[in-house]
Amino acid sequence: IAWALTNFSALLATRVLVHGDALAEELIVPLRRRVVFVNQSPLTQEDFAPIVDRDLEAGLLCVCRLIPRKRIDVALRAIRLLHDRGIPARIDVVGDGQERKSLEYLAERLSIADATTFHGFIDDRDQLRSLYRSAFAFLLTSEDEGIALTVMESMAAGTPVISTPATGMRNFLSDGIDALMVERPDPEAMAEAVATLVKDPHVRLSIASAAQAKVRDLTAEGWVDTLHCIIDIDRARRG
């Protein structure tokens, strides 16, 4: 019944606004021509900060539940590889979960415990914003992910994102423009991406600027502006 109602409603509409591919696939093929993909977030103006140049001493950041599919082990192994290359990286890990003890043990085993801080879950928005803003880069190492709010929060804070192409990220981020993408959760690829930002600060600032511009359109104010544009275009087409 829900499928039928969705398609009937779409038949009566000039545009169907959807958030993600899965929703568009609920429509019959002829109606998919009416689809407009939109992204929205709970970001507010408080989440945005001026983009500044930072060196690697500011550290890398991961924010997520500490569960297997998030692959925080990849981030820790990337830190080890960076140290082996003479790049003194460190990382802040925010979040809690079943993997925490094993990840703490892995940091010890990789001899990077002194360069790794496990903060646990943080529910203080100001504290979290401070971590986003002070980081050199944000790492998303997930095997599977939607359009992660943590990624958008990093982008708003002016912190470049290095991400796997996990599901939603593949469609949301543009490699080399508003993020650096690695092919899979791979420590060597992650380490190389971090090294790229270290070697060329201009790349880092360019990516941060493009990313912040992208998510600025996803605030409530940006969403209203987008909706107005869609309505105006359809009204103009109808004369």
mmCIF file of C-alpha atoms in Angstrom:
data_model
loop_
_atom_site.group_PDB
_atom_site.id
_atom_site.type_symbol
_atom_site.label_atom_id
_atom_site.label_comp_id
_atom_site.label_asym_id
_atom_site.label_seq_id
_atom_site.Cartn_x
_atom_site.Cartn_y
_atom_site.Cartn_z
ATOM 1 C CA ILE A 1 0.000 0.000 0.000
ATOM 2 C CA ALA A 2 2.811 2.419 0.908
ATOM 3 C CA TRP A 3 4.520 1.737 -2.448
ATOM 4 C CA ALA A 4 1.275 2.430 -4.341
ATOM 5 C CA LEU A 5 0.581 5.647 -2.432
ATOM 6 C CA THR A 6 4.138 6.859 -3.013
ATOM 7 C CA ASN A 7 3.895 6.300 -6.750
ATOM 8 C CA PHE A 8 0.398 7.801 -6.969
ATOM 9 C CA SER A 9 1.599 10.929 -5.150
ATOM 10 C CA ALA A 10 4.602 11.157 -7.475
ATOM 11 C CA LEU A 11 2.288 10.875 -10.478
ATOM 12 C CA LEU A 12 0.451 14.011 -9.318
ATOM 13 C CA ALA A 13 3.646 15.944 -8.593
ATOM 14 C CA THR A 14 5.899 17.975 -10.884
ATOM 15 C CA ARG A 15 8.950 17.148 -8.768
ATOM 16 C CA VAL A 16 9.744 14.406 -6.268
ATOM 17 C CA LEU A 17 12.362 15.389 -3.734
ATOM 18 C CA VAL A 18 14.271 12.423 -2.287
ATOM 19 C CA HIS A 19 17.149 11.926 0.111
ATOM 20 C CA GLY A 20 19.205 9.043 -1.278
ATOM 21 C CA ASP A 21 19.080 6.470 -4.073
ATOM 22 C CA ALA A 22 16.998 3.951 -2.124
ATOM 23 C CA LEU A 23 14.002 6.281 -2.007
ATOM 24 C CA ALA A 24 14.211 7.012 -5.728
ATOM 25 C CA GLU A 25 14.185 3.295 -6.480
ATOM 26 C CA GLU A 26 10.748 3.024 -4.833
ATOM 27 C CA LEU A 27 9.312 4.864 -7.822
ATOM 28 C CA ILE A 28 8.388 3.220 -11.100
ATOM 29 C CA VAL A 29 10.899 4.005 -13.862
ATOM 30 C CA PRO A 30 8.874 6.672 -15.766
ATOM 31 C CA LEU A 31 8.424 8.693 -12.571
ATOM 32 C CA ARG A 32 12.122 8.744 -11.753
ATOM 33 C CA ARG A 33 12.545 11.553 -14.285
ATOM 34 C CA ARG A 34 10.794 13.780 -11.760
ATOM 35 C CA VAL A 35 13.277 13.027 -8.983
ATOM 36 C CA VAL A 36 15.445 15.769 -7.506
ATOM 37 C CA PHE A 37 18.050 14.535 -5.057
ATOM 38 C CA VAL A 38 18.341 16.760 -2.005
ATOM 39 C CA ASN A 39 20.508 16.591 1.073
ATOM 40 C CA GLN A 40 19.687 18.262 4.339
ATOM 41 C CA SER A 41 21.336 18.312 7.731
ATOM 42 C CA PRO A 42 20.771 19.611 11.259
ATOM 43 C CA LEU A 43 23.783 21.921 10.864
ATOM 44 C CA THR A 44 23.367 25.438 12.240
ATOM 45 C CA GLN A 45 25.474 28.551 11.832
ATOM 46 C CA GLU A 46 27.206 27.653 15.121
ATOM 47 C CA ASP A 47 28.793 24.667 13.378
ATOM 48 C CA PHE A 48 30.629 26.858 10.860
ATOM 49 C CA ALA A 49 34.054 28.320 11.550
ATOM 50 C CA PRO A 50 36.646 30.292 9.563
ATOM 51 C CA ILE A 51 38.985 28.076 7.562
ATOM 52 C CA VAL A 52 42.538 28.352 8.841
ATOM 53 C CA ASP A 53 45.832 26.738 7.918
ATOM 54 C CA ARG A 54 46.883 24.075 10.418
ATOM 55 C CA ASP A 55 49.864 21.771 10.591
ATOM 56 C CA LEU A 56 49.720 18.068 11.404
ATOM 57 C CA GLU A 57 50.383 18.746 15.096
ATOM 58 C CA ALA A 58 46.699 19.650 15.273
ATOM 59 C CA GLY A 59 46.069 15.925 14.876
ATOM 60 C CA LEU A 60 43.624 13.710 13.017
ATOM 61 C CA LEU A 61 40.082 13.009 14.184
ATOM 62 C CA CYS A 62 37.605 10.112 14.083
ATOM 63 C CA VAL A 63 34.094 10.416 15.507
ATOM 64 C CA CYS A 64 31.904 7.310 15.448
ATOM 65 C CA ARG A 65 30.672 4.288 17.344
ATOM 66 C CA LEU A 66 33.535 1.907 18.005
ATOM 67 C CA ILE A 67 32.111 -1.111 16.214
ATOM 68 C CA PRO A 68 33.762 -3.423 13.643
ATOM 69 C CA ARG A 69 32.314 -1.938 10.443
ATOM 70 C CA LYS A 70 33.648 1.535 11.325
ATOM 71 C CA ARG A 71 37.193 0.150 10.911
ATOM 72 C CA ILE A 72 38.963 2.475 13.344
ATOM 73 C CA ASP A 73 41.779 -0.074 13.264
ATOM 74 C CA VAL A 74 42.540 1.283 9.776
ATOM 75 C CA ALA A 75 43.010 4.794 11.187
ATOM 76 C CA LEU A 76 45.355 3.511 13.897
ATOM 77 C CA ARG A 77 47.424 1.529 11.407
ATOM 78 C CA ALA A 78 47.628 4.629 9.206
ATOM 79 C CA ILE A 79 49.105 6.534 12.161
ATOM 80 C CA ARG A 80 51.760 3.823 12.513
ATOM 81 C CA LEU A 81 52.605 4.070 8.809
ATOM 82 C CA LEU A 82 52.874 7.851 9.022
ATOM 83 C CA HIS A 83 55.287 7.524 11.954
ATOM 84 C CA ASP A 84 57.342 5.070 9.915
ATOM 85 C CA ARG A 85 57.567 7.732 7.190
ATOM 86 C CA GLY A 86 58.793 10.313 9.680
ATOM 87 C CA ILE A 87 55.453 12.138 9.889
ATOM 88 C CA PRO A 88 54.585 12.678 13.587
ATOM 89 C CA ALA A 89 50.833 12.149 13.347
ATOM 90 C CA ARG A 90 48.464 11.758 16.268
ATOM 91 C CA ILE A 91 44.759 11.005 16.470
ATOM 92 C CA ASP A 92 41.729 11.771 18.622
ATOM 93 C CA VAL A 93 39.053 9.064 18.654
ATOM 94 C CA VAL A 94 35.631 10.193 19.866
ATOM 95 C CA GLY A 95 32.996 7.581 20.566
ATOM 96 C CA ASP A 96 32.448 4.381 22.481
ATOM 97 C CA GLY A 97 31.450 0.810 21.736
ATOM 98 C CA GLN A 98 32.369 -2.842 21.820
ATOM 99 C CA GLU A 99 35.683 -2.318 20.000
ATOM 100 C CA ARG A 100 37.182 0.209 22.412
ATOM 101 C CA LYS A 101 39.275 -2.203 24.477
ATOM 102 C CA SER A 102 40.644 -3.996 21.430
ATOM 103 C CA LEU A 103 41.464 -0.667 19.760
ATOM 104 C CA GLU A 104 43.277 0.552 22.865
ATOM 105 C CA TYR A 105 45.240 -2.694 22.834
ATOM 106 C CA LEU A 106 46.001 -2.249 19.127
ATOM 107 C CA ALA A 107 47.344 1.260 19.774
ATOM 108 C CA GLU A 108 49.646 -0.191 22.427
ATOM 109 C CA ARG A 109 50.773 -2.990 20.115
ATOM 110 C CA LEU A 110 51.504 -0.525 17.300
ATOM 111 C CA SER A 111 53.480 1.671 19.721
ATOM 112 C CA ILE A 112 51.248 4.680 19.050
ATOM 113 C CA ALA A 113 49.437 4.820 22.411
ATOM 114 C CA ASP A 114 51.163 8.124 23.214
ATOM 115 C CA ALA A 115 49.833 9.541 19.931
ATOM 116 C CA THR A 116 46.275 8.267 20.423
ATOM 117 C CA THR A 117 43.568 9.736 22.655
ATOM 118 C CA PHE A 118 40.315 7.855 23.238
ATOM 119 C CA HIS A 119 37.795 10.425 24.450
ATOM 120 C CA GLY A 120 34.773 8.170 24.752
ATOM 121 C CA PHE A 121 31.321 9.521 23.937
ATOM 122 C CA ILE A 122 31.051 13.328 24.023
ATOM 123 C CA ASP A 123 27.598 14.896 24.288
ATOM 124 C CA ASP A 124 28.840 18.461 24.825
ATOM 125 C CA ARG A 125 28.283 20.189 21.466
ATOM 126 C CA ASP A 126 30.787 22.973 22.188
ATOM 127 C CA GLN A 127 33.501 20.477 23.091
ATOM 128 C CA LEU A 128 32.812 18.465 19.960
ATOM 129 C CA ARG A 129 32.838 21.567 17.761
ATOM 130 C CA SER A 130 36.202 22.494 19.261
ATOM 131 C CA LEU A 131 37.631 19.101 18.301
ATOM 132 C CA TYR A 132 36.326 19.404 14.744
ATOM 133 C CA ARG A 133 37.754 22.901 14.361
ATOM 134 C CA SER A 134 41.183 22.106 15.763
ATOM 135 C CA ALA A 135 41.783 18.895 13.774
ATOM 136 C CA PHE A 136 44.124 18.765 10.789
ATOM 137 C CA ALA A 137 41.823 16.310 8.981
ATOM 138 C CA PHE A 138 38.859 14.044 9.661
ATOM 139 C CA LEU A 139 39.100 10.340 8.805
ATOM 140 C CA LEU A 140 36.111 8.208 7.877
ATOM 141 C CA THR A 141 37.242 4.600 7.544
ATOM 142 C CA SER A 142 33.862 2.825 7.431
ATOM 143 C CA GLU A 143 33.030 -0.178 5.287
ATOM 144 C CA ASP A 144 29.391 0.927 5.139
ATOM 145 C CA GLU A 145 27.967 4.379 5.823
ATOM 146 C CA GLY A 146 25.156 6.704 4.858
ATOM 147 C CA ILE A 147 25.756 10.420 4.485
ATOM 148 C CA ALA A 148 27.455 10.780 7.846
ATOM 149 C CA LEU A 149 26.576 13.781 9.987
ATOM 150 C CA THR A 150 30.106 13.677 11.413
ATOM 151 C CA VAL A 151 31.489 14.250 7.914
ATOM 152 C CA MET A 152 29.187 17.240 7.384
ATOM 153 C CA GLU A 153 30.139 18.645 10.792
ATOM 154 C CA SER A 154 33.819 18.408 9.866
ATOM 155 C CA MET A 155 33.191 20.103 6.540
ATOM 156 C CA ALA A 156 31.325 22.936 8.273
ATOM 157 C CA ALA A 157 34.189 23.348 10.734
ATOM 158 C CA GLY A 158 36.664 23.873 7.888
ATOM 159 C CA THR A 159 38.385 20.531 8.432
ATOM 160 C CA PRO A 160 39.082 18.452 5.300
ATOM 161 C CA VAL A 161 37.686 14.929 5.124
ATOM 162 C CA ILE A 162 39.494 11.779 4.020
ATOM 163 C CA SER A 163 36.908 9.084 3.399
ATOM 164 C CA THR A 164 36.260 5.649 2.022
ATOM 165 C CA PRO A 165 33.588 5.516 -0.712
ATOM 166 C CA ALA A 166 31.195 3.849 1.741
ATOM 167 C CA THR A 167 27.700 3.843 0.204
ATOM 168 C CA GLY A 168 26.360 7.356 0.813
ATOM 169 C CA MET A 169 29.798 8.943 0.818
ATOM 170 C CA ARG A 170 30.352 7.821 -2.773
ATOM 171 C CA ASN A 171 27.463 9.988 -3.934
ATOM 172 C CA PHE A 172 27.980 12.881 -1.542
ATOM 173 C CA LEU A 173 31.713 13.630 -1.727
ATOM 174 C CA SER A 174 33.783 14.605 -4.774
ATOM 175 C CA ASP A 175 37.329 13.283 -4.710
ATOM 176 C CA GLY A 176 39.977 15.975 -4.964
ATOM 177 C CA ILE A 177 37.398 18.748 -4.836
ATOM 178 C CA ASP A 178 35.694 18.707 -1.434
ATOM 179 C CA ALA A 179 37.343 15.592 0.058
ATOM 180 C CA LEU A 180 40.036 13.003 -0.536
ATOM 181 C CA MET A 181 38.611 9.553 -1.247
ATOM 182 C CA VAL A 182 40.427 6.237 -0.812
ATOM 183 C CA GLU A 183 39.278 3.101 -2.612
ATOM 184 C CA ARG A 184 38.590 1.045 0.508
ATOM 185 C CA PRO A 185 39.372 0.944 4.251
ATOM 186 C CA ASP A 186 43.127 0.645 3.692
ATOM 187 C CA PRO A 187 45.820 1.988 6.081
ATOM 188 C CA GLU A 188 48.343 2.705 3.331
ATOM 189 C CA ALA A 189 45.822 4.666 1.273
ATOM 190 C CA MET A 190 44.720 6.630 4.329
ATOM 191 C CA ALA A 191 48.315 7.419 5.269
ATOM 192 C CA GLU A 192 49.081 8.538 1.711
ATOM 193 C CA ALA A 193 46.048 10.850 1.694
ATOM 194 C CA VAL A 194 47.157 12.440 4.967
ATOM 195 C CA ALA A 195 50.665 12.849 3.564
ATOM 196 C CA THR A 196 49.198 14.620 0.525
ATOM 197 C CA LEU A 197 47.601 17.239 2.778
ATOM 198 C CA VAL A 198 50.814 17.598 4.771
ATOM 199 C CA LYS A 199 52.928 18.137 1.648
ATOM 200 C CA ASP A 200 50.608 20.656 0.011
ATOM 201 C CA PRO A 201 48.767 23.067 2.347
ATOM 202 C CA HIS A 202 47.087 24.673 -0.682
ATOM 203 C CA VAL A 203 45.313 21.390 -1.460
ATOM 204 C CA ARG A 204 44.139 21.174 2.129
ATOM 205 C CA LEU A 205 42.748 24.723 2.116
ATOM 206 C CA SER A 206 41.116 24.276 -1.296
ATOM 207 C CA ILE A 207 39.345 21.099 -0.221
ATOM 208 C CA ALA A 208 38.257 22.650 3.082
ATOM 209 C CA SER A 209 36.814 25.691 1.310
ATOM 210 C CA ALA A 210 34.859 23.666 -1.257
ATOM 211 C CA ALA A 211 33.561 21.326 1.446
ATOM 212 C CA GLN A 212 32.351 24.151 3.642
ATOM 213 C CA ALA A 213 30.564 25.791 0.699
ATOM 214 C CA LYS A 214 28.820 22.481 -0.065
ATOM 215 C CA VAL A 215 27.417 21.930 3.419
ATOM 216 C CA ARG A 216 26.457 25.569 3.881
ATOM 217 C CA ASP A 217 23.660 24.843 1.405
ATOM 218 C CA LEU A 218 22.444 21.973 3.617
ATOM 219 C CA THR A 219 21.417 24.050 6.619
ATOM 220 C CA ALA A 220 17.746 24.812 7.199
ATOM 221 C CA GLU A 221 18.270 28.197 5.536
ATOM 222 C CA GLY A 222 20.014 26.587 2.571
ATOM 223 C CA TRP A 223 17.226 24.025 2.224
ATOM 224 C CA VAL A 224 14.599 26.786 2.031
ATOM 225 C CA ASP A 225 16.615 28.557 -0.681
ATOM 226 C CA THR A 226 16.932 25.306 -2.660
ATOM 227 C CA LEU A 227 13.203 24.643 -2.419
ATOM 228 C CA HIS A 228 12.429 28.167 -3.604
ATOM 229 C CA CYS A 229 14.688 27.666 -6.639
ATOM 230 C CA ILE A 230 12.986 24.356 -7.544
ATOM 231 C CA ILE A 231 9.533 25.953 -7.245
ATOM 232 C CA ASP A 232 10.566 28.987 -9.309
ATOM 233 C CA ILE A 233 11.963 26.775 -12.081
ATOM 234 C CA ASP A 234 8.757 24.726 -12.263
ATOM 235 C CA ARG A 235 6.577 27.851 -12.253
ATOM 236 C CA ALA A 236 8.633 29.313 -15.103
ATOM 237 C CA ARG A 237 8.264 26.105 -17.117
ATOM 238 C CA ARG A 238 4.514 26.210 -16.683
ATOM 239 C CA GLY A 239 4.405 29.841 -17.787
#
